[in-house]
Amino acid sequence: MSEQFQIMRPLPQDQANKLAEKLDALLRTERASLGAEDARYLQRLVLVQRLLTISGRVLIAACFFSLWCLVPGILLLALGKIIDNMEIGHNVLHGQYDFIRHPYLNSETFEWDIACDAKSWQRTHNFEHHTYTNIIGMDRDYGYGLLRLSDDYRWRLQNSWQLLTYVALSTLFQWGVAYHELAAQRVFFGRKKADRHSQVSDAELKKAFFGKATRQLLKDYLVFPLLCFPVFGYVLLANFCANILRNWWTSTVIFCGHFTAEAQVFYPEDCQNESRGQWYYRQILGSSNFRGGVWLHVLTGHLSCQIEHHLFPDLPAWRYRRLAPQVQAIANEFGIAYNTGSFAGQYWTVLKRIVKNSWPTRKRVVQS
Amino acid sequence: MLQQLDPIASPTDSISHQRSPEQSVVQRLWRACCKTVFVQSSFRSFIEPLVRLISPGYLAGFQRAKVLMVQPIASGYLLRLKPHGGLTMLPGQHVQLRIEQAGRFVDRFFTIASSQQQLQQAGIIELAIRQKPQGQISEWLKGGITPGADVWLGDVAGQFQLHQERPAWMIAAGSGITPFRSMLQSLSRLTQPVHLIYLVKQADQAWFADEWTELCRKFPLLTVDIWATQQRSRPDLEQIAQQVAAMHADLYVCGPNALRQQLTQALAALPHWQGKLFSETFGGSSSGDSQTVEFISRAGQNLQASGQGSLLQLAEQQGIAAKFGCRRGVCMQCVCQKQHGQVRNQLTGELSSFGPELVQLCVSEAVTPVTIQLSV
């Protein structure tokens, strides 16, 4: 029917080994050059984030003097939150900068300014999503259990209005993520998968969820508004807007990572005992990039280079930009589709995919 | 009476260094406040990037120090530092040294080798550092670190101190001489006899050789015996123990763990001895394939495991609960703080440093004895 209904078969083993060899060589070169440049980049980034956040909050408080301060304040605070979430938080929690042995910018202790607790996110995102990327039924990030993005999933009535569901999810994205990463269906409703065993008790998961959620709500909607008491309402509103802006941005970027028209899906039976090369192959096909200036890459936390991120999740992200042409060349050499385009173009295909899968479709025939 | 001082600190190797888990209500509230308002574990980590804008060398929780001099000494270096702020120390204590090398922070603990007076009067401390093959600090020192460079000093700690009210025997092995140099140089007068045995392989490897003669001239009650084990036989520890007991002296030991164990045994056979044993030990063996790994749980329990395989496998074989996820080095859920020891990354074959750093349990195997602080 259309390009999205093509099922991907695993790469033959000899090809996969050659692919793994090439990509591993690339990874080794990058690993060997880790050093002061990465440390400087991270320090600079954190400084920019602090300056944006503080100036944003000061401007918002300055609504006491002039309401003209409100919008710039919101924008600066939102930018600060975006950088904290994407280029710092996401990447630090992937352990990309652990080699520095920084006392607080490391994957074990870092915490970010969103509703989702960092440890819960690591559990589901780093593990389930990065290991089982785009495998039907195993990658819970595929549609987040809310959206039907491929006809491998059964159509349900709720899928008819899934464009609206998507807009709502996007607006409340941080809460969606917090709920989703907690694997809430399992924790709150006892829907557990037989083959998955959690090492963390439900009580601990709930404590982490409610603890972080309470702290975030207190901070943005009580403590900071109270600190600027005369303009309590404005501060509350501004924080709310900054959070929504950040939610829209992160959700848009993240949806462009795996849900574009040509991002492929896989069947679990094809991914059993897969080799490193086949895993690499699946990561390339299941992810999609978009092009843009340096500022766009930084604001997306380099998820604009989703393919490189999925191949090398623990390399400092700013290197992905430089690696992309080399990865593309390797992909071309093996005849593997390298999915990239403009930000708007890729996003448009995501929207189309959400709409297209709102209608019941016939189960596709697997091509061999 | 035998007394072992814990935690055992080492002058040349890294040690576990934990802050006390007990916090006052105010501290706990303040921490909760920082976690909520700044989304940071401490206010300092929120403010640090901004302070670095004004003072580029600032690191929260550390004191900046300038390198004044690096002087080669027998198979090692003497590092002279000038801390920027007010550092305080007691002779015999150790300090955390942090350097930045190729963007990475390297932390090690060293006993301060210089006297209290030198710090109070000239604001200077000295660290004597033995060269280690592939040691990161050694490489850094060898790489021609120039005077004027910045390093950082963390907490000064340790309970290895001289008690002057009783006669003392001191036994130092190799770089274990550093606390004794600090203790003896800090003395203004000596009222009880002190006998120092300094074990070295060869006589020319003794550190601070001319200082010992000068100290002996200054304090008639002090005797220093530089004992070259390759020229003379190894000292008879039982005989030493008998002499210590006969003098009712305290015994101070700084050297390998085995040395302390042997002396402890020798002294245990002498029930009439009234003195105390103070010790600082370091090092373990690093040979053989199977290494002992010590896991410290969050509750402070120590659990031992040994064998081959990844640290995660070792822990699981012993029934030690450790967090894990992908088991292939991707998801970072099993990342734990290694306190000391060397590990090899099974994926890359890369060897870690010896000091504190984060490691992935699922793809790391122990090369030397290792201590791991578990996150559960």
XYZ file of C-alpha atoms in Angstrom:
744
model
C 0.000 0.000 0.000
C 2.468 2.627 1.047
C 6.079 2.856 2.109
C 5.358 2.299 5.787
C 3.981 -1.161 5.197
C 7.266 -2.719 4.421
C 8.499 -5.216 6.919
C 12.210 -5.454 7.473
C 14.004 -8.750 7.495
C 17.238 -9.126 9.451
C 20.490 -8.508 7.627
C 22.338 -11.705 6.617
C 24.929 -12.649 9.193
C 28.070 -12.103 7.076
C 26.863 -8.650 6.027
C 25.944 -7.866 9.626
C 29.423 -8.781 10.819
C 31.007 -6.466 8.276
C 28.656 -3.675 9.305
C 29.496 -4.202 12.963
C 33.201 -4.104 12.154
C 32.929 -0.738 10.408
C 30.734 0.865 13.057
C 32.830 -0.534 15.901
C 35.937 0.951 14.308
C 34.198 4.318 14.185
C 33.214 3.977 17.838
C 36.764 3.054 18.857
C 38.225 6.140 17.178
C 35.699 8.353 18.913
C 36.229 6.722 22.300
C 39.985 7.201 21.998
C 39.550 10.923 21.468
C 37.266 11.555 24.453
C 38.756 14.245 26.600
C 39.042 17.891 27.546
C 36.923 19.075 24.634
C 33.901 17.098 25.862
C 34.403 18.331 29.422
C 34.588 21.959 28.268
C 31.479 21.536 26.145
C 29.481 20.109 29.047
C 30.624 22.820 31.465
C 29.719 25.535 28.965
C 26.338 23.968 28.379
C 25.529 23.842 32.077
C 26.572 27.464 32.426
C 24.254 28.495 29.571
C 21.422 26.520 31.156
C 21.925 28.212 34.533
C 22.098 31.670 32.961
C 18.946 31.087 30.890
C 16.988 29.703 33.829
C 18.038 32.433 36.241
C 17.514 35.297 33.794
C 14.159 33.831 32.810
C 13.003 33.642 36.415
C 14.292 37.134 37.192
C 12.461 38.573 34.186
C 9.271 36.796 35.206
C 9.569 38.281 38.699
C 10.113 41.667 37.052
C 6.475 41.570 35.919
C 6.057 43.489 39.158
C 7.521 46.490 37.285
C 6.410 45.883 33.730
C 4.327 43.243 32.026
C 6.641 43.505 29.010
C 9.002 41.231 30.907
C 6.571 38.333 30.916
C 6.982 36.887 27.426
C 10.797 37.179 27.231
C 10.936 35.655 30.713
C 8.803 32.697 29.671
C 10.893 32.136 26.550
C 14.197 32.225 28.416
C 12.935 29.900 31.122
C 11.541 27.503 28.508
C 14.888 27.523 26.679
C 16.688 26.787 29.942
C 14.312 23.902 30.632
C 14.741 22.545 27.098
C 18.535 22.520 27.387
C 18.332 20.943 30.846
C 15.997 18.260 29.526
C 17.559 17.485 26.167
C 21.221 18.319 25.696
C 22.186 18.002 29.366
C 19.702 15.639 31.038
C 19.050 13.098 28.324
C 22.713 12.829 27.425
C 24.167 12.835 30.932
C 21.683 10.142 31.973
C 22.861 8.041 29.053
C 26.284 8.083 30.722
C 27.828 9.997 27.839
C 29.927 12.105 30.164
C 30.624 9.545 32.888
C 34.243 9.269 31.816
C 34.842 12.764 33.222
C 33.967 11.434 36.709
C 32.116 14.640 37.410
C 30.630 14.716 40.915
C 27.083 15.627 39.830
C 26.995 15.561 36.024
C 26.953 11.774 35.815
C 24.408 9.079 35.037
C 24.165 7.919 38.623
C 23.331 11.141 40.436
C 21.942 13.564 37.849
C 18.357 14.738 38.217
C 16.486 16.913 35.724
C 13.800 19.569 35.785
C 10.907 17.432 34.535
C 8.224 15.402 36.242
C 9.832 12.075 35.415
C 12.302 10.816 37.980
C 15.688 10.190 36.367
C 16.123 6.643 37.636
C 12.709 5.523 36.373
C 13.492 7.015 32.992
C 16.799 5.169 32.823
C 15.032 1.927 33.617
C 12.552 2.072 30.783
C 14.073 4.393 28.209
C 17.720 3.377 28.310
C 16.931 -0.263 28.690
C 13.660 -1.164 26.981
C 13.630 1.458 24.282
C 17.314 1.332 23.395
C 17.509 -2.450 23.483
C 14.216 -3.305 21.778
C 13.975 -0.264 19.503
C 10.884 -0.436 17.279
C 10.181 -4.100 17.967
C 6.445 -4.646 17.860
C 5.157 -5.405 21.332
C 8.493 -4.948 23.072
C 9.363 -1.279 22.652
C 6.798 0.454 24.821
C 7.995 3.800 23.471
C 6.470 2.849 20.142
C 3.283 4.884 20.336
C 3.511 5.027 24.132
C 0.611 2.606 24.413
C -1.694 5.441 23.329
C -1.171 5.847 19.619
C -1.424 3.289 16.865
C 1.479 4.007 14.535
C 1.593 0.844 12.525
C -1.020 -1.648 11.340
C 0.791 -4.363 13.217
C -1.252 -3.191 16.123
C -4.943 -3.984 16.298
C -7.195 -1.027 15.609
C -9.315 0.146 18.515
C -12.074 2.698 18.707
C -9.895 5.101 20.656
C -7.527 5.264 17.668
C -10.194 7.204 15.722
C -9.434 10.355 17.680
C -5.757 9.691 18.186
C -4.714 12.968 16.572
C -6.404 14.714 19.489
C -4.820 12.231 21.892
C -1.473 13.117 20.342
C -2.028 16.865 20.857
C -2.964 16.235 24.480
C 0.019 13.957 25.021
C 2.306 16.528 23.469
C 0.968 19.271 25.730
C 1.324 17.219 28.891
C 4.393 15.406 27.627
C 6.434 15.501 30.847
C 3.550 13.876 32.735
C 3.055 11.374 29.967
C 6.706 10.474 30.176
C 6.645 10.247 33.977
C 3.594 7.987 33.896
C 4.887 5.943 31.002
C 8.413 5.438 32.311
C 7.019 4.303 35.614
C 5.293 1.614 33.581
C 2.205 2.710 35.413
C -0.094 0.023 34.022
C 2.128 -2.479 35.764
C 2.507 -0.586 38.991
C -0.991 0.762 39.512
C -3.110 -1.840 37.767
C -0.986 -4.933 38.206
C -0.766 -5.606 34.471
C 2.558 -7.323 34.384
C 4.185 -9.088 31.512
C 5.077 -12.628 32.397
C 8.664 -12.465 31.167
C 9.606 -9.142 32.716
C 10.736 -8.993 36.285
C 11.187 -5.727 38.017
C 13.998 -5.490 40.512
C 12.500 -2.422 42.061
C 9.414 -2.936 44.131
C 6.186 -1.219 43.178
C 6.268 0.715 46.425
C 9.655 2.178 45.545
C 8.492 3.035 42.039
C 5.462 4.819 43.395
C 7.559 6.680 45.928
C 9.928 7.887 43.198
C 7.005 8.931 40.998
C 5.056 10.826 43.624
C 8.189 12.262 45.220
C 9.442 13.779 42.003
C 5.993 14.905 40.887
C 5.388 16.662 44.205
C 8.752 18.401 44.118
C 8.173 19.630 40.571
C 4.674 20.906 41.314
C 5.816 22.591 44.510
C 8.698 24.304 42.734
C 6.887 25.732 39.738
C 3.450 26.368 41.191
C 4.057 27.234 44.825
C 7.640 28.073 45.837
C 8.608 30.394 42.983
C 5.201 32.129 42.849
C 5.393 32.658 46.624
C 8.923 34.036 46.362
C 7.511 36.757 44.108
C 4.332 37.107 46.109
C 2.955 40.358 44.637
C 2.906 38.784 41.174
C 2.018 35.281 42.331
C -0.434 34.705 39.480
C 1.919 35.854 36.742
C 4.752 33.669 37.987
C 2.475 30.665 38.192
C 1.193 31.326 34.687
C 4.695 31.912 33.314
C 6.020 28.672 34.796
C 3.047 26.830 33.383
C 3.653 28.291 29.919
C 7.384 27.519 30.039
C 6.593 23.918 30.932
C 4.081 23.625 28.084
C 6.528 25.122 25.578
C 9.195 22.692 26.700
C 6.672 19.816 26.460
C 5.685 20.706 22.902
C 9.278 21.036 21.830
C 10.529 17.783 23.339
C 7.525 15.793 22.166
C 7.860 17.106 18.607
C 11.562 16.297 18.493
C 11.102 12.864 20.018
C 8.242 11.906 17.689
C 10.519 12.705 14.748
C 12.997 10.148 16.039
C 11.128 6.895 15.423
C 7.679 7.661 14.019
C 8.498 9.212 10.657
C 7.047 7.555 7.559
C 10.120 5.532 6.779
C 11.156 4.464 10.265
C 10.809 0.685 10.184
C 9.330 -1.742 12.676
C 10.483 -5.247 13.516
C 9.006 -8.511 14.694
C 10.244 -10.012 17.951
C 10.856 -13.423 16.347
C 13.296 -11.799 13.910
C 15.260 -10.190 16.694
C 15.956 -13.218 18.835
C 19.670 -13.919 19.246
C 20.502 -11.050 16.965
C 24.183 -10.232 16.542
C 25.746 -6.850 17.227
C 25.665 -6.096 13.499
C 21.965 -6.908 13.285
C 21.297 -4.758 16.295
C 23.131 -1.888 14.570
C 21.083 -2.545 11.426
C 17.818 -2.343 13.338
C 18.913 0.874 15.062
C 19.650 2.553 11.709
C 16.364 1.483 10.148
C 14.246 2.222 13.189
C 15.470 5.791 13.668
C 15.293 8.963 11.651
C 17.357 12.132 11.581
C 16.664 15.681 10.562
C 18.943 18.403 9.354
C 19.457 21.852 10.762
C 21.889 24.380 12.160
C 24.035 23.861 15.208
C 21.446 25.593 17.425
C 18.771 23.128 16.301
C 21.017 20.177 17.091
C 21.783 21.549 20.557
C 18.144 22.314 21.367
C 17.111 18.807 20.341
C 19.853 17.332 22.509
C 21.238 16.005 19.209
C 18.203 13.754 18.852
C 18.236 15.312 15.398
C 20.959 12.693 14.945
C 18.727 9.935 16.300
C 20.430 7.293 14.133
C 23.879 8.070 15.525
C 22.425 8.272 19.030
C 20.885 4.812 18.713
C 24.112 3.339 17.366
C 26.338 4.936 19.995
C 24.089 5.930 22.919
C 26.985 6.630 25.274
C 29.140 8.872 23.081
C 28.939 12.587 23.939
C 26.090 13.798 21.743
C 27.778 16.830 20.193
C 29.975 14.342 18.312
C 26.959 12.865 16.469
C 26.821 15.894 14.176
C 30.348 15.182 13.018
C 29.785 11.422 12.795
C 26.585 11.624 10.743
C 28.225 11.824 7.265
C 30.465 8.858 8.093
C 27.553 6.766 9.361
C 25.539 7.688 6.268
C 28.422 6.604 4.032
C 28.602 3.225 5.801
C 24.822 2.793 5.524
C 24.951 3.569 1.798
C 27.737 1.093 1.331
C 25.522 -1.680 2.717
C 22.452 -0.418 0.914
C 20.692 0.446 4.170
C 18.214 3.308 3.954
C 19.431 6.309 5.953
C 16.359 8.263 6.894
C 16.889 12.008 7.023
C 15.206 15.209 5.901
C 14.207 18.645 7.061
C 12.693 19.037 10.535
C 9.352 20.204 9.117
C 9.337 17.516 6.445
C 9.971 14.725 8.924
C 7.375 16.093 11.321
C 4.807 16.234 8.545
C 5.280 12.500 7.906
C 4.776 11.838 11.624
C 1.441 13.668 11.571
C 0.414 11.799 8.449
C 1.310 8.507 10.096
C -0.774 9.322 13.170
C -3.772 10.251 11.004
C -3.379 7.329 8.607
C -3.391 4.788 11.423
C -6.552 6.266 12.940
C -8.558 4.169 10.499
C -8.785 0.427 10.638
C -6.592 -1.106 7.973
C -6.197 -4.567 6.692
C -3.424 -6.634 8.275
C -0.516 -6.425 5.908
C 1.098 -9.326 4.178
C 4.656 -9.873 5.264
C 7.025 -9.590 2.336
C 9.817 -12.076 2.288
C 45.585 -3.786 74.100
C 45.259 -3.979 70.380
C 43.480 -1.297 68.553
C 42.763 -1.142 64.908
C 41.759 2.143 63.502
C 39.090 2.183 60.877
C 38.643 3.225 58.176
C 42.156 2.234 57.269
C 43.613 4.987 55.191
C 46.459 4.539 52.814
C 49.069 7.041 51.875
C 49.661 6.020 48.303
C 46.617 4.126 47.265
C 43.055 5.186 47.036
C 40.754 4.408 49.907
C 37.110 4.478 50.636
C 36.073 7.850 51.775
C 32.528 8.267 52.905
C 30.769 11.066 54.565
C 28.885 10.263 57.684
C 25.336 9.230 56.815
C 23.915 10.942 59.867
C 22.586 14.354 59.065
C 20.835 16.799 61.272
C 17.223 17.760 60.642
C 18.331 21.152 59.353
C 20.721 19.539 56.883
C 18.037 17.176 55.675
C 15.571 20.015 55.213
C 18.117 22.080 53.345
C 18.875 19.140 51.079
C 15.197 18.583 50.378
C 14.885 22.277 49.635
C 17.783 22.182 47.127
C 16.333 19.084 45.525
C 13.006 20.822 45.082
C 13.948 24.363 44.151
C 17.194 23.831 42.218
C 16.659 20.182 41.168
C 20.177 19.583 42.482
C 21.534 17.540 45.342
C 23.222 20.630 46.754
C 23.124 24.386 46.349
C 26.824 24.347 45.548
C 26.301 22.203 42.489
C 23.676 24.656 41.259
C 25.880 27.666 41.776
C 29.205 26.094 40.747
C 28.943 26.810 36.984
C 28.210 30.485 37.775
C 31.070 30.830 40.238
C 33.387 29.323 37.636
C 32.496 32.267 35.419
C 34.306 34.540 37.875
C 36.804 32.073 39.272
C 37.469 29.445 36.568
C 39.194 26.948 38.847
C 36.337 26.718 41.347
C 35.060 23.226 42.169
C 32.335 22.774 44.758
C 33.602 20.992 47.870
C 37.254 21.376 46.921
C 39.978 23.867 47.569
C 42.130 25.055 44.756
C 45.895 24.674 45.232
C 48.790 25.828 43.110
C 51.627 23.483 42.239
C 54.817 25.156 43.478
C 57.301 22.436 42.712
C 57.582 18.882 41.459
C 60.819 17.288 42.591
C 61.847 13.794 41.513
C 62.801 11.580 44.456
C 63.712 7.886 44.481
C 61.048 6.156 42.323
C 58.607 8.929 43.002
C 57.940 12.632 43.196
C 57.650 15.231 45.897
C 54.806 17.581 45.112
C 54.743 20.943 46.868
C 51.362 22.704 46.887
C 50.039 26.030 48.071
C 46.337 25.824 48.912
C 44.380 29.023 48.204
C 42.231 29.014 51.287
C 42.635 27.963 54.870
C 43.425 24.287 54.969
C 43.890 22.691 58.376
C 45.577 19.399 59.131
C 46.942 17.209 61.883
C 50.259 15.421 61.334
C 49.536 11.932 59.971
C 46.290 12.835 58.207
C 45.614 12.286 54.522
C 44.038 14.513 51.918
C 42.095 13.939 48.732
C 43.996 15.184 45.697
C 42.054 15.872 42.517
C 43.708 16.621 39.213
C 42.224 17.185 35.791
C 43.806 15.180 33.038
C 42.450 15.122 29.479
C 39.096 16.385 30.732
C 38.832 13.671 33.363
C 38.935 14.183 37.082
C 41.354 11.863 38.837
C 41.002 11.558 42.623
C 43.524 9.950 44.943
C 44.262 10.050 48.633
C 47.719 10.865 49.928
C 49.082 11.301 53.392
C 50.413 14.796 53.896
C 54.186 14.447 54.157
C 54.933 17.919 55.456
C 54.577 19.438 58.896
C 51.756 21.373 60.456
C 54.066 24.352 60.960
C 54.882 24.516 57.272
C 51.179 24.784 56.510
C 50.510 27.344 59.238
C 53.539 29.513 58.533
C 54.163 29.221 54.808
C 50.780 27.885 53.683
C 52.440 24.943 51.994
C 51.833 21.196 52.018
C 53.936 18.462 50.483
C 52.841 15.109 49.130
C 55.340 12.342 48.429
C 54.005 10.166 45.640
C 55.433 6.843 44.631
C 55.527 6.200 40.925
C 53.267 3.396 39.775
C 53.299 1.748 36.392
C 50.351 3.146 34.429
C 49.241 5.148 37.447
C 47.315 8.189 36.280
C 48.862 10.499 38.835
C 52.322 9.140 37.981
C 51.690 9.778 34.293
C 50.553 13.274 35.087
C 53.649 13.969 37.185
C 55.932 12.415 34.586
C 54.242 14.406 31.835
C 56.083 17.454 33.138
C 53.433 19.219 35.157
C 54.636 22.788 35.372
C 54.703 24.908 38.519
C 51.730 27.242 38.573
C 49.261 24.570 37.487
C 46.090 24.124 39.514
C 45.031 21.050 41.434
C 42.257 20.624 43.998
C 42.322 19.397 47.569
C 39.331 17.755 49.200
C 38.743 16.832 52.795
C 41.636 16.281 55.174
C 40.895 13.255 57.334
C 42.397 10.362 59.253
C 43.076 9.339 62.821
C 46.660 8.193 62.446
C 48.242 10.516 64.982
C 51.170 10.423 67.355
C 50.370 10.085 71.052
C 53.337 11.596 72.807
C 52.625 10.465 76.332
C 54.171 7.016 75.759
C 57.320 5.747 74.040
C 56.735 4.911 70.399
C 57.982 2.470 67.832
C 57.270 3.375 64.241
C 57.537 0.962 61.362
C 57.276 2.374 57.855
C 57.496 0.419 54.642
C 58.333 2.243 51.410
C 56.064 5.213 50.820
C 54.535 4.527 54.240
C 57.178 6.881 55.617
C 55.109 9.970 54.761
C 52.953 10.244 57.922
C 56.039 9.784 60.139
C 57.853 12.595 58.380
C 54.858 14.839 59.037
C 54.587 13.747 62.689
C 58.269 14.126 63.516
C 58.729 17.415 61.677
C 55.723 18.861 63.436
C 57.201 18.163 66.895
C 58.720 21.022 68.828
C 60.108 18.765 71.555
C 60.269 15.082 72.256
C 59.763 13.786 75.797
C 59.486 10.061 75.147
C 61.812 7.840 73.140
C 60.797 7.242 69.534
C 62.314 4.515 67.429
C 61.632 4.585 63.694
C 62.359 1.625 61.434
C 62.133 2.600 57.786
C 61.997 -0.418 55.497
C 63.238 0.109 51.957
C 64.494 -2.286 49.301
C 67.823 -0.535 48.863
C 69.432 2.123 51.016
C 69.518 4.682 48.199
C 65.742 4.416 47.834
C 65.056 5.953 51.221
C 63.198 9.228 50.974
C 64.328 12.387 52.782
C 67.647 10.743 53.787
C 69.403 13.919 55.008
C 66.366 15.063 56.952
C 66.504 12.007 59.198
C 70.032 12.747 60.416
C 69.047 16.315 61.102
C 65.966 15.237 63.040
C 68.059 12.817 65.117
C 70.433 15.667 65.961
C 67.492 17.845 66.990
C 65.808 15.173 69.130
C 68.264 13.038 71.141
C 65.425 10.646 72.041
C 64.798 9.826 68.365
C 66.545 6.978 66.572
C 66.020 6.255 62.903
C 66.996 2.944 61.400
C 66.888 2.846 57.598
C 66.601 -0.857 56.908
C 67.489 -1.956 53.372
C 65.838 -5.353 53.022
C 67.909 -6.395 50.011
C 71.195 -5.758 51.822
C 70.148 -6.823 55.307
C 67.748 -9.657 55.925
C 64.061 -8.868 56.520
C 63.514 -7.637 60.069
C 62.474 -10.216 62.635
C 58.996 -8.968 63.504
C 58.677 -11.153 66.583
C 61.855 -9.693 67.978
C 60.577 -6.194 67.252
C 57.326 -7.027 68.991
C 59.231 -8.193 72.065
C 61.239 -4.981 72.162
C 58.078 -2.911 71.816
C 56.459 -4.845 74.638
C 59.520 -4.540 76.866
C 59.458 -0.752 76.499
C 55.663 -0.606 76.982
C 55.682 1.425 73.813
C 52.925 2.119 71.312
C 53.445 0.704 67.855
C 52.727 2.714 64.715
C 52.685 0.857 61.425
C 52.338 2.308 57.969
C 52.823 -0.082 55.089
C 51.238 -3.059 53.350
C 48.358 -4.804 55.028
C 50.417 -8.001 55.410
C 52.971 -6.183 57.553
C 50.323 -5.052 59.959
C 48.819 -8.528 60.143
C 52.176 -10.100 60.972
C 52.877 -7.545 63.681
C 49.394 -7.979 65.097
C 49.984 -11.708 65.388
C 53.407 -11.236 66.963
C 51.978 -8.816 69.522
C 49.008 -11.028 70.311
C 51.493 -13.565 71.691
C 52.678 -10.995 74.245
C 49.811 -10.498 76.677
C 51.813 -8.329 79.041
C 52.136 -5.568 76.450
C 50.262 -2.457 77.558
C 50.660 -0.283 74.468
C 48.436 0.359 71.491
C 48.783 -0.416 67.830
C 48.010 2.335 65.357
C 48.120 1.535 61.706
C 47.585 2.793 58.188
C 47.777 0.170 55.515
C 47.557 0.057 51.762
C 47.597 -2.163 48.764
C 46.603 -5.688 48.037
C 47.934 -8.279 45.682
C 47.074 -7.856 42.043
C 47.975 -11.216 40.596
C 45.894 -14.197 39.544
C 42.708 -14.269 37.544
C 40.187 -14.460 40.310
C 39.898 -11.274 42.354
C 38.088 -10.479 45.517
C 35.401 -7.894 45.105
C 33.945 -6.160 48.082
C 30.431 -4.818 47.691
C 29.187 -2.215 50.132
C 25.425 -1.929 50.251
C 23.674 1.356 50.862
C 22.948 0.191 54.387
C 26.695 -0.086 54.947
C 26.930 -3.883 54.849
C 30.122 -5.358 53.439
C 29.723 -8.371 51.192
C 32.556 -10.252 49.574
C 32.595 -12.126 46.306
C 35.343 -13.616 44.241
C 35.698 -15.468 41.010
C 35.694 -14.727 37.335
C 33.165 -12.900 35.218
C 31.622 -9.476 35.327
C 31.149 -7.691 38.622
C 27.409 -8.156 38.155
C 27.810 -11.920 37.778
C 30.016 -12.077 40.864
C 27.461 -10.176 42.876
C 24.648 -12.404 41.691
C 26.570 -15.600 42.403
C 26.801 -14.444 45.991
C 23.141 -13.524 46.077
C 23.952 -9.840 46.361
C 21.188 -7.668 44.970
C 22.528 -5.301 42.340
C 20.507 -3.286 39.861
C 20.813 -4.196 36.223
C 19.036 -3.724 32.937
C 20.299 -4.618 29.489
C 23.394 -6.570 30.622
C 25.196 -5.417 27.511
C 26.643 -2.070 28.534
C 23.959 0.158 27.040
C 21.389 1.191 29.602
C 23.570 2.459 32.508
C 21.208 1.130 35.173
C 23.923 -0.925 36.816
C 26.358 1.976 37.104
C 27.912 2.038 40.580
C 30.661 3.924 42.292
C 33.916 2.000 42.368
C 35.870 3.144 45.386
C 39.165 1.638 44.449
C 40.795 -1.076 42.409
C 41.163 -1.587 38.704
C 38.558 -3.059 36.356
C 38.632 -4.033 32.698
C 35.814 -3.157 30.343
C 34.873 -6.461 28.723
C 33.576 -4.749 25.599
C 36.513 -2.497 24.896
C 39.274 -4.179 26.893
C 40.003 -0.777 28.393
C 41.587 -0.741 31.856
C 40.213 1.673 34.379
C 42.188 3.788 36.783
C 42.669 2.696 40.387
C 40.710 5.470 42.011
C 37.061 6.290 42.608
C 34.903 6.426 39.483
C 31.658 5.078 38.080
C 31.703 1.644 36.465
C 29.109 -0.472 34.682
C 28.836 -3.700 36.656
C 27.547 -5.732 33.706
C 30.599 -5.224 31.483
C 33.391 -4.717 34.038
C 35.623 -7.406 35.454
C 38.044 -6.987 38.327
C 41.763 -6.830 37.559
C 42.840 -6.068 41.130
C 40.826 -6.362 44.346
C 37.954 -3.926 43.924
C 35.522 -2.214 46.260
C 32.123 -1.268 44.888
C 29.562 0.984 46.527
C 26.201 -0.460 45.499
C 23.321 1.849 44.749
C 20.836 -0.455 46.504
